[in-house]
PDB file of C-alpha atoms and ligand atoms in Angstrom:
ATOM      1  CA  MET P   1     105.628 114.624 119.873  1.00 46.00           C
ATOM      2  CA  THR P   2     108.457 115.950 117.563  1.00 46.00           C
ATOM      3  CA  THR P   3     108.285 115.212 113.519  1.00 49.00           C
ATOM      4  CA  ALA P   4     111.555 116.768 112.855  1.00 52.00           C
ATOM      5  CA  THR P   5     114.198 114.499 111.302  1.00 55.00           C
ATOM      6  CA  PRO P   6     117.576 114.388 113.491  1.00 59.00           C
ATOM      7  CA  ARG P   7     120.620 115.733 112.108  1.00 56.00           C
ATOM      8  CA  ALA P   8     122.398 112.996 112.614  1.00 54.00           C
ATOM      9  CA  MET P   9     119.891 110.815 110.599  1.00 55.00           C
ATOM     10  CA  ILE P  10     120.500 113.555 107.684  1.00 55.00           C
ATOM     11  CA  ALA P  11     123.737 113.315 107.331  1.00 53.00           C
ATOM     12  CA  LEU P  12     123.751 109.549 107.289  1.00 53.00           C
ATOM     13  CA  ALA P  13     121.748 109.479 104.636  1.00 66.00           C
ATOM     14  CA  MET P  14     123.785 111.677 102.782  1.00 86.00           C
ATOM     15  CA  ASP P  15     126.607 110.508 100.781  1.00 93.00           C
ATOM     16  CA  SER P  16     129.771 112.526  99.946  1.00 97.00           C
ATOM     17  CA  LEU P  17     132.725 112.465  97.622  1.00 98.00           C
ATOM     18  CA  THR P  18     134.856 113.117 101.456  1.00 97.00           C
ATOM     19  CA  GLU P  19     132.643 110.024 103.007  1.00 98.00           C
ATOM     20  CA  ILE P  20     133.859 107.696 100.113  1.00 98.00           C
ATOM     21  CA  ALA P  21     137.305 109.021 100.623  1.00 98.00           C
ATOM     22  CA  ARG P  22     137.473 108.452 104.072  1.00 98.00           C
ATOM     23  CA  GLN P  23     136.177 104.893 103.334  1.00 98.00           C
ATOM     24  CA  VAL P  24     138.214 103.953 101.321  1.00 98.00           C
ATOM     25  CA  SER P  25     141.565 105.229 103.479  1.00 98.00           C
ATOM     26  CA  ASN P  26     140.080 102.468 105.810  1.00 98.00           C
ATOM     27  CA  CYS P  27     139.155  99.914 103.920  1.00 98.00           C
ATOM     28  CA  THR P  28     140.607  96.653 103.954  1.00 98.00           C
ATOM     29  CA  ASP P  29     138.240  94.666 101.586  1.00 98.00           C
ATOM     30  CA  CYS P  30     140.826  93.149  99.194  1.00 98.00           C
ATOM     31  CA  PRO P  31     144.361  92.007  99.662  1.00 98.00           C
ATOM     32  CA  LEU P  32     145.586  95.506  97.997  1.00 98.00           C
ATOM     33  CA  ASN P  33     145.392  97.529 101.343  1.00 98.00           C
ATOM     34  CA  LYS P  34     148.485  95.481 102.572  1.00 98.00           C
ATOM     35  CA  THR P  35     150.925  96.623 100.538  1.00 97.00           C
ATOM     36  CA  ARG P  36     149.791 100.357  99.691  1.00 98.00           C
ATOM     37  CA  THR P  37     151.354 103.236 100.912  1.00 98.00           C
ATOM     38  CA  ASN P  38     148.363 105.550 100.420  1.00 98.00           C
ATOM     39  CA  THR P  39     144.999 105.051  99.417  1.00 98.00           C
ATOM     40  CA  VAL P  40     144.331 106.996  95.768  1.00 98.00           C
ATOM     41  CA  PRO P  41     139.774 107.670  96.285  1.00 98.00           C
ATOM     42  CA  GLY P  42     139.977 110.363  93.355  1.00 98.00           C
ATOM     43  CA  ASP P  43     140.397 113.663  92.624  1.00 98.00           C
ATOM     44  CA  GLY P  44     137.699 116.569  91.417  1.00 98.00           C
ATOM     45  CA  PRO P  45     134.470 118.030  91.800  1.00 97.00           C
ATOM     46  CA  GLU P  46     131.418 116.908  92.453  1.00 97.00           C
ATOM     47  CA  THR P  47     129.897 119.037  89.598  1.00 97.00           C
ATOM     48  CA  ALA P  48     132.202 117.148  87.179  1.00 98.00           C
ATOM     49  CA  SER P  49     130.672 116.845  83.861  1.00 96.00           C
ATOM     50  CA  ILE P  50     132.835 114.165  82.819  1.00 97.00           C
ATOM     51  CA  MET P  51     134.350 111.406  85.105  1.00 98.00           C
ATOM     52  CA  ILE P  52     137.826 109.630  83.756  1.00 98.00           C
ATOM     53  CA  ILE P  53     138.485 106.476  84.919  1.00 98.00           C
ATOM     54  CA  GLY P  54     141.678 104.650  84.910  1.00 98.00           C
ATOM     55  CA  GLU P  55     143.190 101.274  85.639  1.00 97.00           C
ATOM     56  CA  ALA P  56     145.108 101.665  89.152  1.00 98.00           C
ATOM     57  CA  PRO P  57     147.318 103.894  91.137  1.00 98.00           C
ATOM     58  CA  GLY P  58     151.136 103.457  90.205  1.00 97.00           C
ATOM     59  CA  TYR P  59     154.090 104.416  92.180  1.00 97.00           C
ATOM     60  CA  ASN P  60     154.062 107.895  92.239  1.00 97.00           C
ATOM     61  CA  GLU P  61     150.055 107.627  92.635  1.00 98.00           C
ATOM     62  CA  ASP P  62     150.489 105.785  95.942  1.00 98.00           C
ATOM     63  CA  GLN P  63     153.351 108.023  97.081  1.00 98.00           C
ATOM     64  CA  GLN P  64     150.841 110.655  96.631  1.00 98.00           C
ATOM     65  CA  GLY P  65     147.752 109.766  97.746  1.00 98.00           C
ATOM     66  CA  ARG P  66     146.627 111.407  94.304  1.00 98.00           C
ATOM     67  CA  PRO P  67     145.684 109.662  90.760  1.00 98.00           C
ATOM     68  CA  PHE P  68     147.913 110.442  87.429  1.00 98.00           C
ATOM     69  CA  VAL P  69     150.255 112.552  88.971  1.00 97.00           C
ATOM     70  CA  GLY P  70     153.063 110.674  86.947  1.00 94.00           C
ATOM     71  CA  ALA P  71     154.306 110.840  82.972  1.00 95.00           C
ATOM     72  CA  ALA P  72     150.590 109.011  82.108  1.00 95.00           C
ATOM     73  CA  GLY P  73     149.126 111.952  84.017  1.00 96.00           C
ATOM     74  CA  ARG P  74     151.110 114.802  82.054  1.00 97.00           C
ATOM     75  CA  LEU P  75     150.083 112.781  78.814  1.00 97.00           C
ATOM     76  CA  LEU P  76     146.208 113.138  80.369  1.00 97.00           C
ATOM     77  CA  ASP P  77     146.402 116.898  81.376  1.00 97.00           C
ATOM     78  CA  GLN P  78     147.643 117.651  77.741  1.00 97.00           C
ATOM     79  CA  LEU P  79     144.792 115.762  76.181  1.00 97.00           C
ATOM     80  CA  LEU P  80     142.261 117.594  78.079  1.00 98.00           C
ATOM     81  CA  ARG P  81     143.808 121.272  77.450  1.00 98.00           C
ATOM     82  CA  SER P  82     143.511 119.552  73.496  1.00 97.00           C
ATOM     83  CA  ILE P  83     139.803 120.272  73.943  1.00 97.00           C
ATOM     84  CA  ASP P  84     139.951 123.260  76.274  1.00 97.00           C
ATOM     85  CA  MET P  85     139.362 121.276  79.499  1.00 96.00           C
ATOM     86  CA  LYS P  86     141.426 121.325  82.562  1.00 95.00           C
ATOM     87  CA  ARG P  87     141.860 118.754  85.164  1.00 96.00           C
ATOM     88  CA  GLU P  88     140.219 120.533  87.718  1.00 96.00           C
ATOM     89  CA  GLU P  89     137.118 120.507  86.110  1.00 97.00           C
ATOM     90  CA  VAL P  90     136.929 116.735  85.568  1.00 98.00           C
ATOM     91  CA  PHE P  91     136.845 114.017  88.447  1.00 98.00           C
ATOM     92  CA  ILE P  92     139.733 111.554  87.661  1.00 98.00           C
ATOM     93  CA  THR P  93     139.956 108.149  89.395  1.00 98.00           C
ATOM     94  CA  ASN P  94     140.339 104.627  88.698  1.00 98.00           C
ATOM     95  CA  THR P  95     138.817 101.103  89.047  1.00 98.00           C
ATOM     96  CA  VAL P  96     141.114 100.159  92.058  1.00 98.00           C
ATOM     97  CA  LYS P  97     141.872 102.863  94.741  1.00 98.00           C
ATOM     98  CA  CYS P  98     145.049 100.558  96.043  1.00 98.00           C
ATOM     99  CA  ARG P  99     148.308 100.176  93.771  1.00 98.00           C
ATOM    100  CA  PRO P 100     148.775  96.849  92.682  1.00 98.00           C
ATOM    101  CA  ILE P 101     152.422  95.494  93.849  1.00 94.00           C
ATOM    102  CA  ASN P 102     154.745  96.043  90.882  1.00 92.00           C
ATOM    103  CA  ASN P 103     152.245  97.716  88.788  1.00 91.00           C
ATOM    104  CA  ARG P 104     150.650  94.395  87.762  1.00 95.00           C
ATOM    105  CA  ASP P 105     146.830  94.387  86.264  1.00 94.00           C
ATOM    106  CA  PRO P 106     144.572  94.473  88.874  1.00 96.00           C
ATOM    107  CA  LEU P 107     143.054  90.727  89.598  1.00 96.00           C
ATOM    108  CA  LEU P 108     138.867  90.272  89.113  1.00 94.00           C
ATOM    109  CA  ASP P 109     138.321  90.040  92.697  1.00 97.00           C
ATOM    110  CA  GLU P 110     140.278  93.523  93.676  1.00 98.00           C
ATOM    111  CA  THR P 111     138.054  95.176  90.779  1.00 97.00           C
ATOM    112  CA  ALA P 112     134.859  93.837  92.166  1.00 97.00           C
ATOM    113  CA  ALA P 113     135.717  94.895  95.962  1.00 98.00           C
ATOM    114  CA  CYS P 114     136.191  98.538  94.970  1.00 98.00           C
ATOM    115  CA  LYS P 115     133.303  98.658  92.594  1.00 97.00           C
ATOM    116  CA  LYS P 116     131.445  99.617  95.084  1.00 98.00           C
ATOM    117  CA  TYR P 117     133.421 103.045  95.699  1.00 98.00           C
ATOM    118  CA  LEU P 118     133.096 103.369  92.065  1.00 98.00           C
ATOM    119  CA  ASP P 119     129.721 103.216  91.362  1.00 97.00           C
ATOM    120  CA  ARG P 120     129.166 105.570  94.541  1.00 98.00           C
ATOM    121  CA  GLN P 121     131.214 108.416  93.319  1.00 98.00           C
ATOM    122  CA  ILE P 122     129.434 107.657  90.170  1.00 98.00           C
ATOM    123  CA  ASN P 123     126.057 108.195  91.545  1.00 97.00           C
ATOM    124  CA  LEU P 124     126.852 111.376  93.572  1.00 97.00           C
ATOM    125  CA  ILE P 125     128.961 112.996  90.246  1.00 98.00           C
ATOM    126  CA  SER P 126     126.065 111.945  87.830  1.00 97.00           C
ATOM    127  CA  PRO P 127     128.408 112.886  85.059  1.00 98.00           C
ATOM    128  CA  GLN P 128     127.332 113.587  81.429  1.00 97.00           C
ATOM    129  CA  VAL P 129     130.121 111.209  80.077  1.00 98.00           C
ATOM    130  CA  ILE P 130     132.445 109.016  81.765  1.00 98.00           C
ATOM    131  CA  VAL P 131     135.603 108.268  79.542  1.00 98.00           C
ATOM    132  CA  THR P 132     137.598 104.872  80.214  1.00 98.00           C
ATOM    133  CA  LEU P 133     140.930 104.880  79.805  1.00 98.00           C
ATOM    134  CA  GLY P 134     142.449 101.476  78.779  1.00 97.00           C
ATOM    135  CA  ARG P 135     140.899  97.770  78.778  1.00 96.00           C
ATOM    136  CA  TYR P 136     140.328  97.488  82.589  1.00 95.00           C
ATOM    137  CA  ALA P 137     138.220 100.394  82.610  1.00 97.00           C
ATOM    138  CA  LEU P 138     135.910  99.504  80.263  1.00 98.00           C
ATOM    139  CA  SER P 139     135.507  96.147  81.432  1.00 95.00           C
ATOM    140  CA  ALA P 140     133.920  97.725  84.505  1.00 95.00           C
ATOM    141  CA  PHE P 141     131.348  98.206  82.477  1.00 96.00           C
ATOM    142  CA  MET P 142     131.545  96.266  79.603  1.00 97.00           C
ATOM    143  CA  PRO P 143     132.656  93.252  80.337  1.00 95.00           C
ATOM    144  CA  ASN P 144     132.904  91.610  76.882  1.00 96.00           C
ATOM    145  CA  ALA P 145     133.624  94.458  74.446  1.00 97.00           C
ATOM    146  CA  LYS P 146     136.583  94.755  73.148  1.00 98.00           C
ATOM    147  CA  ILE P 147     138.890  98.555  72.901  1.00 97.00           C
ATOM    148  CA  SER P 148     139.640  98.195  69.786  1.00 97.00           C
ATOM    149  CA  ASN P 149     136.257  97.986  68.493  1.00 98.00           C
ATOM    150  CA  VAL P 150     135.227 100.451  70.447  1.00 98.00           C
ATOM    151  CA  ARG P 151     137.099 103.471  71.546  1.00 98.00           C
ATOM    152  CA  GLY P 152     136.217 106.265  70.412  1.00 98.00           C
ATOM    153  CA  ILE P 153     132.764 106.179  70.224  1.00 98.00           C
ATOM    154  CA  ALA P 154     130.119 106.896  72.865  1.00 98.00           C
ATOM    155  CA  GLN P 155     128.394 103.837  74.214  1.00 98.00           C
ATOM    156  CA  ASN P 156     124.843 103.883  76.111  1.00 97.00           C
ATOM    157  CA  VAL P 157     125.297 101.451  79.408  1.00 97.00           C
ATOM    158  CA  ASN P 158     121.978 101.652  81.554  1.00 94.00           C
ATOM    159  CA  ASN P 159     121.088 105.202  80.531  1.00 94.00           C
ATOM    160  CA  GLN P 160     124.729 106.019  81.037  1.00 97.00           C
ATOM    161  CA  ILE P 161     126.817 107.167  78.285  1.00 98.00           C
ATOM    162  CA  VAL P 162     130.477 105.457  78.449  1.00 98.00           C
ATOM    163  CA  PHE P 163     133.290 107.095  75.795  1.00 98.00           C
ATOM    164  CA  PRO P 164     136.283 104.314  75.800  1.00 98.00           C
ATOM    165  CA  ILE P 165     139.372 105.530  74.893  1.00 98.00           C
ATOM    166  CA  TYR P 166     143.077 104.167  74.990  1.00 98.00           C
ATOM    167  CA  HIS P 167     144.965 104.272  78.150  1.00 97.00           C
ATOM    168  CA  PRO P 168     147.678 107.306  77.702  1.00 97.00           C
ATOM    169  CA  ALA P 169     150.483 104.818  78.854  1.00 96.00           C
ATOM    170  CA  ALA P 170     149.591 102.934  75.680  1.00 96.00           C
ATOM    171  CA  ALA P 171     150.592 106.410  73.902  1.00 95.00           C
ATOM    172  CA  LEU P 172     153.805 106.668  76.140  1.00 95.00           C
ATOM    173  CA  ARG P 173     155.103 102.625  74.825  1.00 95.00           C
ATOM    174  CA  GLN P 174     153.787 103.126  71.178  1.00 94.00           C
ATOM    175  CA  ASN P 175     153.196 106.412  69.070  1.00 94.00           C
ATOM    176  CA  LYS P 176     150.609 104.795  66.769  1.00 95.00           C
ATOM    177  CA  PHE P 177     148.158 104.889  70.043  1.00 96.00           C
ATOM    178  CA  ARG P 178     148.763 108.629  70.826  1.00 96.00           C
ATOM    179  CA  GLN P 179     147.658 109.737  67.425  1.00 96.00           C
ATOM    180  CA  ILE P 180     144.469 107.482  67.804  1.00 98.00           C
ATOM    181  CA  ILE P 181     143.705 108.935  71.474  1.00 98.00           C
ATOM    182  CA  SER P 182     144.065 112.585  69.929  1.00 97.00           C
ATOM    183  CA  GLU P 183     141.502 111.531  67.316  1.00 98.00           C
ATOM    184  CA  ASP P 184     139.323 110.504  69.907  1.00 98.00           C
ATOM    185  CA  MET P 185     139.397 113.458  72.461  1.00 98.00           C
ATOM    186  CA  GLN P 186     138.376 115.121  69.334  1.00 98.00           C
ATOM    187  CA  LYS P 187     135.306 113.403  69.168  1.00 98.00           C
ATOM    188  CA  LEU P 188     134.673 113.160  72.915  1.00 98.00           C
ATOM    189  CA  SER P 189     134.669 117.343  72.377  1.00 97.00           C
ATOM    190  CA  THR P 190     131.905 117.216  69.697  1.00 97.00           C
ATOM    191  CA  LEU P 191     129.976 114.664  72.299  1.00 97.00           C
ATOM    192  CA  LEU P 192     130.504 116.843  75.171  1.00 95.00           C
ATOM    193  CA  ASN P 193     129.272 120.044  72.661  1.00 92.00           C
ATOM    194  CA  SER P 194     126.198 118.365  71.544  1.00 89.00           C
ATOM    195  CA  LYS P 195     125.475 117.704  75.415  1.00 67.00           C
ATOM    196  CA  GLY P 196     126.010 113.976  75.366  1.00 51.00           C
ATOM    197  CA  ASP P 197     123.246 113.614  72.884  1.00 56.00           C
ATOM    198  CA  PRO P 198     124.333 112.384  69.727  1.00 52.00           C
ATOM    199  CA  GLY P 199     121.398 113.541  67.629  1.00 48.00           C
ATOM    200  CA  PRO P 200     119.187 111.990  65.151  1.00 47.00           C
ATOM    201  CA  ASP P 201     121.873 111.657  62.475  1.00 45.00           C
ATOM    202  CA  ASP P 202     121.455 108.141  61.312  1.00 42.00           C
ATOM    203  CA  ASN P 203     125.339 109.214  59.291  1.00 42.00           C
ATOM    204  CA  ASP P 204     126.962 109.114  62.600  1.00 43.00           C
ATOM    205  CA  PRO P 205     128.427 106.644  63.889  1.00 47.00           C
ATOM    206  CA  LYS P 206     128.014 107.495  67.495  1.00 46.00           C
ATOM    207  CA  SER P 207     124.167 107.605  67.170  1.00 42.00           C
ATOM    208  CA  GLN P 208     123.902 104.567  65.390  1.00 41.00           C
ATOM    209  CA  GLN P 209     126.601 102.930  68.049  1.00 52.00           C
ATOM    210  CA  LEU P 210     123.962 104.448  70.724  1.00 50.00           C
ATOM    211  CA  SER P 211     120.589 102.927  69.435  1.00 36.00           C
ATOM    212  CA  MET P 212     121.864  99.871  69.444  1.00 38.00           C
ATOM    213  CA  PHE P 213     121.137  99.794  73.384  1.00 35.00           C
TER     214      PHE P 213
HETATM  215  N1  URA X   1     147.923 104.808  85.505  1.00 84.37           N
HETATM  216  C1  URA X   1     146.236 104.789  85.727  1.00 84.37           C
HETATM  217  O1  URA X   1     145.723 104.033  85.615  1.00 84.37           O
HETATM  218  N2  URA X   1     146.015 105.469  87.192  1.00 84.37           N
HETATM  219  C2  URA X   1     146.311 106.322  87.204  1.00 84.37           C
HETATM  220  O2  URA X   1     146.077 106.881  88.433  1.00 84.37           O
HETATM  221  C3  URA X   1     147.737 106.505  87.195  1.00 84.37           C
HETATM  222  C4  URA X   1     148.610 105.753  86.249  1.00 84.37           C
HETATM  223 FE1  SF4 X   2     139.591  98.661  99.317  1.00 84.37          FE
HETATM  224 FE2  SF4 X   2     139.832  98.977  97.008  1.00 84.37          FE
HETATM  225 FE3  SF4 X   2     142.018  99.275  98.225  1.00 84.37          FE
HETATM  226 FE4  SF4 X   2     140.963  96.833  97.977  1.00 84.37          FE
HETATM  227  S1  SF4 X   2     141.756  98.347  96.332  1.00 84.37           S
HETATM  228  S2  SF4 X   2     141.310  97.477 100.015  1.00 84.37           S
HETATM  229  S3  SF4 X   2     138.524  97.350  98.016  1.00 84.37           S
HETATM  230  S4  SF4 X   2     139.877 100.352  98.703  1.00 84.37           S
END
């Protein structure tokens, strides 16, 4: 009689970012699979303390199979550098892993079909903070929240800290968003340095917001 668990069973039970990426590359669960060039599962280490979630791959991302490699990505890199972080330290992905044709907004059905991959990535990485870029990524966590009300304020969503900011593409279109995103990045840095615990300070809007949940 053997009591050892076969290796294959252990491997089956263990998820990994590579396995998720492999399944995404074969996925046909929503119509976006028909028009994609490459899937864009996301990039970064499983040990990342921050997960950054954008909307959807654009032209360059679809061509290269990597997230945020175009103009918005360059701005994202700058924003990360402004708080002494490098892209290699964070995990970056999107609410859908395939490009919507002509960069249209992802449809609710597409985001819903793709959510299982995002959920598995979050489970594996278990980040200190999830940073959502723009209203699509925010709505994956807080469907009724208005980005202009919650951006730059840490939110507790099912015991996961979510930090919404505007999408860098908005900053490329309008300068006023650039200033706001830069300020919110500084707040993110403060939150990270507090180890995700905004502390007991009642004058701190972050802790008030968190205590609401
Ligand atoms: N914009 C996004 O939301 N995601 C990308 O990957 C690139 C641009
Ligand atoms: Fe599958 Fe997501 Fe691509 Fe749709 S967007 S085909 S659900 S991987």
